Amino acid sequence: MEEEIPASGAASSEWYGSQDSAFLEGLRTISLPDRGIEARHGDQQEAQPNVKRVRPEDPESDDVQAETAGDKDFGKDYLKSETYGASKFGQFGEYMRRKRAKLQIQNAEMDIDGEHETSGKSRMFHGLSIYINGWTEPSVQDLRQLIIKHGGEYHPYLDRKALVTHIITCSLTPAKIKEFKHMKVVRPAWLLESVAAGILLPWQDYIFRSGERVESSQGRRSAQTFLLSSMTESAQPILSKSTSSAVASSSSAAVPPTSPQLPSKSGPSTDTMPIASTSKVTTDSLSPRTPPQSPSKPKTPSKSSPRAHYSTDPATLAEAKTIPGYSAFKSNEHAQRGMADPAWRAAHTAVAPDFIEGFYKNSRLHHLSTWKAELKGLVQEAQERVERGFLCLDDDDLGDGQHEAGASDRDAYSMRGTAVLPSLKGKGKAVDTPEERVIMHCDFDCFFVSAGLVDRPHLKGKPVVVCHSQGSQGGLSSTSEIASASYEAREFGIRGGMSLQQARRLCPDVITIPYEFEKYKKLSLLFYTILMSHADDLQAVSVDEALLDVSSTVARRKLSGTESEDHAKDLAEVIRSQVWKATSCEVSIGISHNILLARLATRRAKPAKSYHLLANELSEFITPLDIDELHGFGHKHHQKAQEKLGTTILGELAKKSRGVLCEALGKGTGETLYKALRGIDEKKLESDKPRKSVSCEINYGIRFQNNEEAETFMHQLAEELGRRLDKIDMKGRSMTVKIMKRDPKAPTEPPKFMGHGVCEIFNKQCTLVIPAGRATSDPQIIGEQAWRVLKAFNFDPKELRGIGIQIQKLEKGSAATEPEPGQAKLQFERLKNAAKVDETPGTREEVPVDQLRHVCELPPQAAPSPAVLVIPEKEKEKQDAAPIVDLPSFSQVDRSVFDALPADVRQELEREYKRRSESPAPFLMQRRGSRAPSVGPFAVPTSKTMFKGAKAANLKRITKQLAPRNRAVLCPSKNKLFAKSGPSFVKVSDAELKKLGLDSDVFNMLPVDLQREQLAGARQAQNVGKLSLKVPLKPRRITRSPSVKWVRPPFPKARYIPLPTLKQQGRVKSDKLYFTETDDVQNVIEKWVEGFREYPPNRRDVEYFEKWMVQCVESRRGTERALDVARWWLVLLRRYFGVWERAGEDEEKGPGEEGRVTSEMIGKAWWKAFGEVKDKMNEVVRKKYGGSLSLR
DNA sequence: ATCCTCCCCTAC
DNA sequence: TAAGGTAGGGGAGGAT
Ligand SMILES: Nc1ccn([C@H]2C[C@H](O)[C@@H](COP(=O)(O)OP(=O)(O)OP(=O)(O)O)O2)c(=O)n1
Ligand SMILES: [Mg+2]
């Protein structure tokens, strides 16, 4: 990612010139507090017209952010979000980082599987070169034996460090610590436990840390003595959401509201964790090895409401104050000490050189946000493709026979169910009636933990938590936040959002495992791939969660006649099973007829189950819930409800009139609640809203000494922001600078390590002053302006605790008119002839509905369709419902991905590919394994910019593959995409490919049956032509009206195009080649190529074929057909002669050694033939349509 | 009324 | 030692 840092344009001096005045003008509107900054601190809260203080209601709230972050029960979502297509998977560079370790583990697994424990020697440690340092708990001899016994290598000396992979030790002298600083120093437990577990465990979990006690495994209680002090310290577990608010609301204090309903889950540990229980835990040695009193199954719907919104620090000062001895203002000692040392500060705060990069790389929240955006883009594109395909499908819907396989086959259809229930997507009013919609809410169970346990099976069933702090790091005073807690850990009251020290107080033996962002993403892709194969519509909620509309899929299952009481639940189980097979992780699925209820159902389903919430049980389900258990309602609403309505229980609130609710919560919110109380939720799934802003902010580690540091940081932030904007090809006209400044009452160092502590927040929005043009993404401009805003506040730089920049009023970056931002466009540009087609200025922002309509009905899509026909704008009009557009999907990268795919997969893909352009042809292709080298045949971007573009294109492609149709394939490519972190992807060497292939094994994880099922579905969907005419116009709705969505005007259907008759006496293995209207051209070609695998193509055949192709192209309707055929031919050639694809390019006709027939010669001959035919077609196309053809 | 701006709030 | 980001819905209150 670093490589694509754009050279921010010239900040231009002219800008500078006008800058000042413009800036001043902007300032005027800011209306800063009248008094000096210092004075402002105190009174700020009140009377500030523009500069507002955030959360004026709890002026003393501590870590505001923390409060929000760890809020609610960590497991819901909602979001009617936006969507936007285009972001690519950023930051995945680091994703690949751990691949190696993972492979190692996998290998180990295989080894084990193969030999079992019976065989005296496993290969578990194969590849490891271990050196044992000093005295160790199991003696050196024992360890050595162990290592050797399991295939590892033992090094008695450390002479050649390079050859040693790991160092085992129980203690290190300071000198050694230094010496081994860059090596993997691990505790003996790593080996011991790996052997015990029968699998090589991640060494990272056993990193040796000096000063750490030697223990066989992490976690162990031990230093309980520190507990006391740490307790008075900062991070106290907080009261549950409900409890805390009760306290705050003085009046009806503690008793009733919430706490009552969850006596279950919230044993002493949960809700009341606060102080009393804390001391209890303190006790000593034996920490609870089992939850206080496992409440086991919560019965009430309110169930798991871990409503304790634990956060690292108390949510508000008010709460904090209620806790005796609690010190929200207690500084983090560690940080305090560090800050005293200039060198430390320089290395550990935002002034460090690559702070931003490092921070984002490790920020889970940043990743969550990024992933969400990416997934939304993915889904959006997939849907577009489906829509297009659907349009041309029309009749090949589902009914027909051929599904004996049962419903599963049909399920494979994926997002296109509308064919069955066309009105589904409509806006639905009365949509809420059961039977009308079937919504599923799918969510992984403790996602991060589950993902982490995939490679740590021995930890299943234990209280595990994911956080940065590992082992006994931080001891009992770690402020590291817990991202996810296993259900076993939750039994102790541990929750996501808590600090590790809080968790340890609840369960001293809690086990911590590190983040594995790469894996989360990989699993998520598998997850989404599977979901998409079953859904009519899908809304990406987060990396581990999605909302599905499976109405038609379920309807189909019903029609299939299969016996079942609950088809929806059956489907849910199918999905759960598939996801489990693919990821080894459990997902839970809530089903109901609207989003609200599906979410509630998930709560009941939660640990690894599915639950169908039916209309008749609505009441009993909802009544006992607390208002903040509804998605979208949080503790603020709970608070308001308590204050203004006297209750927070839905059953009670249901007695209130609509007006009362609105008065208390606001019009919209009140209305929403009113309906929710009755189980009504008319919200529709959202999957294609355009993004409205792009921002970037860091409120961690901000500790400046002077303005220079602040300014530098601001510019770095702007760089990052500019990068993000460029990535999606967007620019903005407005900017908002957000500043977090230490609250005067807060300590200089907050309790949370390097956190922002209690702050005052200032936002200043202003219009970007741009030298030329209306919008920008220029880091210089943004940075400069943002800095001026900050400077104008005149804050003491030492008091700053957070800085953020947000860009609004977005518009397309370069002139692209592409609906899909970024990548689409870049890819588009890459097309050789795209020449001008690109867009016309003006087409960009708004496109009349008519045009949209036109655009919308794109041709079918086809994921794997490499051809792109580019035609100039005017031509396009004339073609009327002409075909449209779509990006090619088999870009060169695809190619490499393709080659790296497992043989059987490739086979299926090819088949699918072929099928797509042809009528269903029952024909099994026997696949061959050539793992051709790759090196994409087509233009490969080489410059940095191009690289960027290429990357974008990849994403795009991948996205496409995610589509329902050929979903079986998507995964792999996706991975591949991720894997490719370097600019290398321009040209992929054979070796590299191979390597990548190994790495991206995600694909293999997809259950075969799923692949099959998906293919079956695709088969049905058969043809959707794959031709794509690239229209420079804005292909997609930027702002499309729902109605447009389903309009389907006439447009060519590739598969129905009658083949021009043509006969030729070609000879394929002594057979004749006949191209007729009814012939399966693809089959013929395949036989041809296959038959001549050992020979160069017959000249006459080539000519004839070429002629036929040209003919097709000339008869407009046949163009697509021709492209399909050509594409198929291309696939075949790559399959058999992939290596030579680009071979003949350089050496223009090498020295004719016609004498001997080499495979190289044959290959080149075939490619040459292909090139000739392609050129010929191109020529015709150019002449006829004025555009160009791009076959890839 | 309706729109716009500036937050707050929520979610993962 | 830790990595407290980020986008959108919606309310309040002023401008139109
Ligand atoms: N404040 C948050 C919320 C979530 N996450 C991460 C960790 C979670 O594993 C993942 C998914 O969030 P969920 O709310 O779905 O929580 P879990 O999947 O962990 O648990 P559950 O079983 O309740 O879904 O997102 C996080 O890091 N910080
Ligand atoms: Mg989850």
PDB file of N, CA and C in Angstrom, chain A residues 75-117:
ATOM      1  N   GLY A  75     -22.841  -7.546  19.682  1.00  0.00           N
ATOM      2  CA  GLY A  75     -23.223  -8.550  18.787  1.00  0.00           C
ATOM      3  C   GLY A  75     -24.391  -8.219  18.011  1.00  0.00           C
ATOM      4  N   LYS A  76     -24.677  -7.061  17.846  1.00  0.00           N
ATOM      5  CA  LYS A  76     -25.813  -6.825  17.049  1.00  0.00           C
ATOM      6  C   LYS A  76     -25.412  -5.885  15.992  1.00  0.00           C
ATOM      7  N   ASP A  77     -26.273  -5.614  15.224  1.00  0.00           N
ATOM      8  CA  ASP A  77     -25.918  -4.655  14.286  1.00  0.00           C
ATOM      9  C   ASP A  77     -27.127  -4.309  13.607  1.00  0.00           C
ATOM     10  N   TYR A  78     -26.999  -3.620  12.665  1.00  0.00           N
ATOM     11  CA  TYR A  78     -28.157  -3.079  12.019  1.00  0.00           C
ATOM     12  C   TYR A  78     -27.556  -2.254  11.013  1.00  0.00           C
ATOM     13  N   LEU A  79     -27.889  -1.252  10.817  1.00  0.00           N
ATOM     14  CA  LEU A  79     -27.198  -0.517   9.839  1.00  0.00           C
ATOM     15  C   LEU A  79     -27.900  -0.606   8.579  1.00  0.00           C
ATOM     16  N   LYS A  80     -28.250   0.390   8.189  1.00  0.00           N
ATOM     17  CA  LYS A  80     -28.910   0.424   6.962  1.00  0.00           C
ATOM     18  C   LYS A  80     -27.887   1.078   6.192  1.00  0.00           C
ATOM     19  N   SER A  81     -26.938   0.586   5.977  1.00  0.00           N
ATOM     20  CA  SER A  81     -25.910   1.337   5.502  1.00  0.00           C
ATOM     21  C   SER A  81     -25.820   1.645   4.107  1.00  0.00           C
ATOM     22  N   GLU A  82     -24.825   2.194   3.892  1.00  0.00           N
ATOM     23  CA  GLU A  82     -24.516   2.719   2.604  1.00  0.00           C
ATOM     24  C   GLU A  82     -24.038   1.631   1.738  1.00  0.00           C
ATOM     25  N   THR A  83     -23.170   1.882   1.086  1.00  0.00           N
ATOM     26  CA  THR A  83     -22.616   0.940   0.235  1.00  0.00           C
ATOM     27  C   THR A  83     -21.927   1.720  -0.715  1.00  0.00           C
ATOM     28  N   TYR A  84     -21.100   1.095  -1.298  1.00  0.00           N
ATOM     29  CA  TYR A  84     -20.309   1.858  -2.174  1.00  0.00           C
ATOM     30  C   TYR A  84     -19.426   0.904  -2.761  1.00  0.00           C
ATOM     31  N   GLY A  85     -19.188   0.882  -3.786  1.00  0.00           N
ATOM     32  CA  GLY A  85     -18.386  -0.100  -4.335  1.00  0.00           C
ATOM     33  C   GLY A  85     -16.998   0.156  -4.497  1.00  0.00           C
ATOM     34  N   ALA A  86     -16.273   0.175  -4.415  1.00  0.00           N
ATOM     35  CA  ALA A  86     -15.037   0.331  -4.785  1.00  0.00           C
ATOM     36  C   ALA A  86     -13.876   0.267  -3.991  1.00  0.00           C
ATOM     37  N   SER A  87     -13.976   0.134  -2.864  1.00  0.00           N
ATOM     38  CA  SER A  87     -12.734   0.191  -2.186  1.00  0.00           C
ATOM     39  C   SER A  87     -12.086  -1.121  -2.370  1.00  0.00           C
ATOM     40  N   LYS A  88     -10.878  -1.088  -2.328  1.00  0.00           N
ATOM     41  CA  LYS A  88     -10.269  -2.388  -2.547  1.00  0.00           C
ATOM     42  C   LYS A  88      -9.860  -2.835  -1.185  1.00  0.00           C
ATOM     43  N   PHE A  89      -9.465  -3.989  -1.126  1.00  0.00           N
ATOM     44  CA  PHE A  89      -9.078  -4.429   0.194  1.00  0.00           C
ATOM     45  C   PHE A  89      -7.770  -3.800   0.541  1.00  0.00           C
ATOM     46  N   GLY A  90      -7.880  -2.768   1.206  1.00  0.00           N
ATOM     47  CA  GLY A  90      -6.660  -2.072   1.563  1.00  0.00           C
ATOM     48  C   GLY A  90      -5.970  -2.819   2.657  1.00  0.00           C
ATOM     49  N   GLN A  91      -4.913  -2.367   2.973  1.00  0.00           N
ATOM     50  CA  GLN A  91      -4.120  -2.944   4.018  1.00  0.00           C
ATOM     51  C   GLN A  91      -4.023  -4.428   4.052  1.00  0.00           C
ATOM     52  N   PHE A  92      -4.248  -5.037   3.005  1.00  0.00           N
ATOM     53  CA  PHE A  92      -4.166  -6.468   3.144  1.00  0.00           C
ATOM     54  C   PHE A  92      -2.741  -6.912   3.018  1.00  0.00           C
ATOM     55  N   GLY A  93      -1.922  -5.978   2.791  1.00  0.00           N
ATOM     56  CA  GLY A  93      -0.526  -6.345   2.670  1.00  0.00           C
ATOM     57  C   GLY A  93      -0.108  -7.109   3.888  1.00  0.00           C
ATOM     58  N   GLU A  94      -0.489  -6.592   4.979  1.00  0.00           N
ATOM     59  CA  GLU A  94      -0.067  -7.264   6.183  1.00  0.00           C
ATOM     60  C   GLU A  94      -0.811  -8.571   6.381  1.00  0.00           C
ATOM     61  N   TYR A  95      -1.833  -8.666   5.647  1.00  0.00           N
ATOM     62  CA  TYR A  95      -2.614  -9.867   5.737  1.00  0.00           C
ATOM     63  C   TYR A  95      -1.839 -11.115   5.466  1.00  0.00           C
ATOM     64  N   MET A  96      -0.990 -10.967   4.504  1.00  0.00           N
ATOM     65  CA  MET A  96      -0.250 -12.130   4.091  1.00  0.00           C
ATOM     66  C   MET A  96       0.890 -12.454   5.019  1.00  0.00           C
ATOM     67  N   ARG A  97       1.097 -11.559   5.863  1.00  0.00           N
ATOM     68  CA  ARG A  97       2.233 -11.739   6.732  1.00  0.00           C
ATOM     69  C   ARG A  97       2.323 -13.070   7.467  1.00  0.00           C
ATOM     70  N   ARG A  98       1.233 -13.476   7.958  1.00  0.00           N
ATOM     71  CA  ARG A  98       1.328 -14.693   8.750  1.00  0.00           C
ATOM     72  C   ARG A  98       1.117 -15.970   7.995  1.00  0.00           C
ATOM     73  N   LYS A  99       0.931 -15.814   6.792  1.00  0.00           N
ATOM     74  CA  LYS A  99       0.653 -16.957   5.984  1.00  0.00           C
ATOM     75  C   LYS A  99       1.588 -18.100   6.248  1.00  0.00           C
ATOM     76  N   ARG A 100       2.805 -17.729   6.282  1.00  0.00           N
ATOM     77  CA  ARG A 100       3.793 -18.753   6.462  1.00  0.00           C
ATOM     78  C   ARG A 100       3.521 -19.597   7.698  1.00  0.00           C
ATOM     79  N   ALA A 101       3.344 -18.921   8.767  1.00  0.00           N
ATOM     80  CA  ALA A 101       3.120 -19.652  10.002  1.00  0.00           C
ATOM     81  C   ALA A 101       1.915 -20.557   9.853  1.00  0.00           C
ATOM     82  N   LYS A 102       0.968 -20.048   9.160  1.00  0.00           N
ATOM     83  CA  LYS A 102      -0.232 -20.830   9.040  1.00  0.00           C
ATOM     84  C   LYS A 102       0.001 -22.078   8.226  1.00  0.00           C
ATOM     85  N   LEU A 103       0.706 -21.899   7.184  1.00  0.00           N
ATOM     86  CA  LEU A 103       0.966 -23.045   6.348  1.00  0.00           C
ATOM     87  C   LEU A 103       1.702 -24.092   7.147  1.00  0.00           C
ATOM     88  N   GLN A 104       2.571 -23.586   7.916  1.00  0.00           N
ATOM     89  CA  GLN A 104       3.365 -24.488   8.704  1.00  0.00           C
ATOM     90  C   GLN A 104       2.447 -25.326   9.583  1.00  0.00           C
ATOM     91  N   ILE A 105       1.544 -24.626  10.149  1.00  0.00           N
ATOM     92  CA  ILE A 105       0.617 -25.330  11.009  1.00  0.00           C
ATOM     93  C   ILE A 105      -0.182 -26.346  10.233  1.00  0.00           C
ATOM     94  N   GLN A 106      -0.600 -25.906   9.102  1.00  0.00           N
ATOM     95  CA  GLN A 106      -1.407 -26.822   8.317  1.00  0.00           C
ATOM     96  C   GLN A 106      -0.600 -28.048   7.949  1.00  0.00           C
ATOM     97  N   ASN A 107       0.609 -27.791   7.599  1.00  0.00           N
ATOM     98  CA  ASN A 107       1.430 -28.914   7.228  1.00  0.00           C
ATOM     99  C   ASN A 107       1.544 -29.869   8.398  1.00  0.00           C
ATOM    100  N   ALA A 108       1.735 -29.253   9.503  1.00  0.00           N
ATOM    101  CA  ALA A 108       1.868 -30.088  10.687  1.00  0.00           C
ATOM    102  C   ALA A 108       0.627 -30.924  10.875  1.00  0.00           C
ATOM    103  N   GLU A 109      -0.469 -30.309  10.606  1.00  0.00           N
ATOM    104  CA  GLU A 109      -1.707 -31.038  10.794  1.00  0.00           C
ATOM    105  C   GLU A 109      -1.724 -32.248   9.887  1.00  0.00           C
ATOM    106  N   MET A 110      -1.318 -31.985   8.700  1.00  0.00           N
ATOM    107  CA  MET A 110      -1.328 -33.070   7.751  1.00  0.00           C
ATOM    108  C   MET A 110      -0.407 -34.180   8.227  1.00  0.00           C
ATOM    109  N   ASP A 111       0.710 -33.739   8.663  1.00  0.00           N
ATOM    110  CA  ASP A 111       1.650 -34.736   9.126  1.00  0.00           C
ATOM    111  C   ASP A 111       1.024 -35.613  10.186  1.00  0.00           C
ATOM    112  N   ILE A 112       0.407 -34.946  11.056  1.00  0.00           N
ATOM    113  CA  ILE A 112      -0.197 -35.678  12.137  1.00  0.00           C
ATOM    114  C   ILE A 112      -1.296 -36.590  11.661  1.00  0.00           C
ATOM    115  N   ASP A 113      -2.090 -36.020  10.847  1.00  0.00           N
ATOM    116  CA  ASP A 113      -3.185 -36.833  10.361  1.00  0.00           C
ATOM    117  C   ASP A 113      -2.641 -38.105   9.747  1.00  0.00           C
ATOM    118  N   GLY A 114      -1.600 -37.887   9.038  1.00  0.00           N
ATOM    119  CA  GLY A 114      -1.050 -39.022   8.340  1.00  0.00           C
ATOM    120  C   GLY A 114      -0.454 -40.092   9.250  1.00  0.00           C
ATOM    121  N   GLU A 115       0.124 -39.649  10.275  1.00  0.00           N
ATOM    122  CA  GLU A 115       0.789 -40.651  11.094  1.00  0.00           C
ATOM    123  C   GLU A 115       0.105 -40.986  12.395  1.00  0.00           C
ATOM    124  N   HIS A 116      -0.713 -40.129  12.806  1.00  0.00           N
ATOM    125  CA  HIS A 116      -1.418 -40.424  14.043  1.00  0.00           C
ATOM    126  C   HIS A 116      -0.424 -40.436  15.167  1.00  0.00           C
ATOM    127  N   GLU A 117      -0.971 -40.499  16.284  1.00  0.00           N
ATOM    128  CA  GLU A 117      -0.029 -40.478  17.379  1.00  0.00           C
ATOM    129  C   GLU A 117       0.617 -41.835  17.560  1.00  0.00           C
TER     130      GLU A 117
END
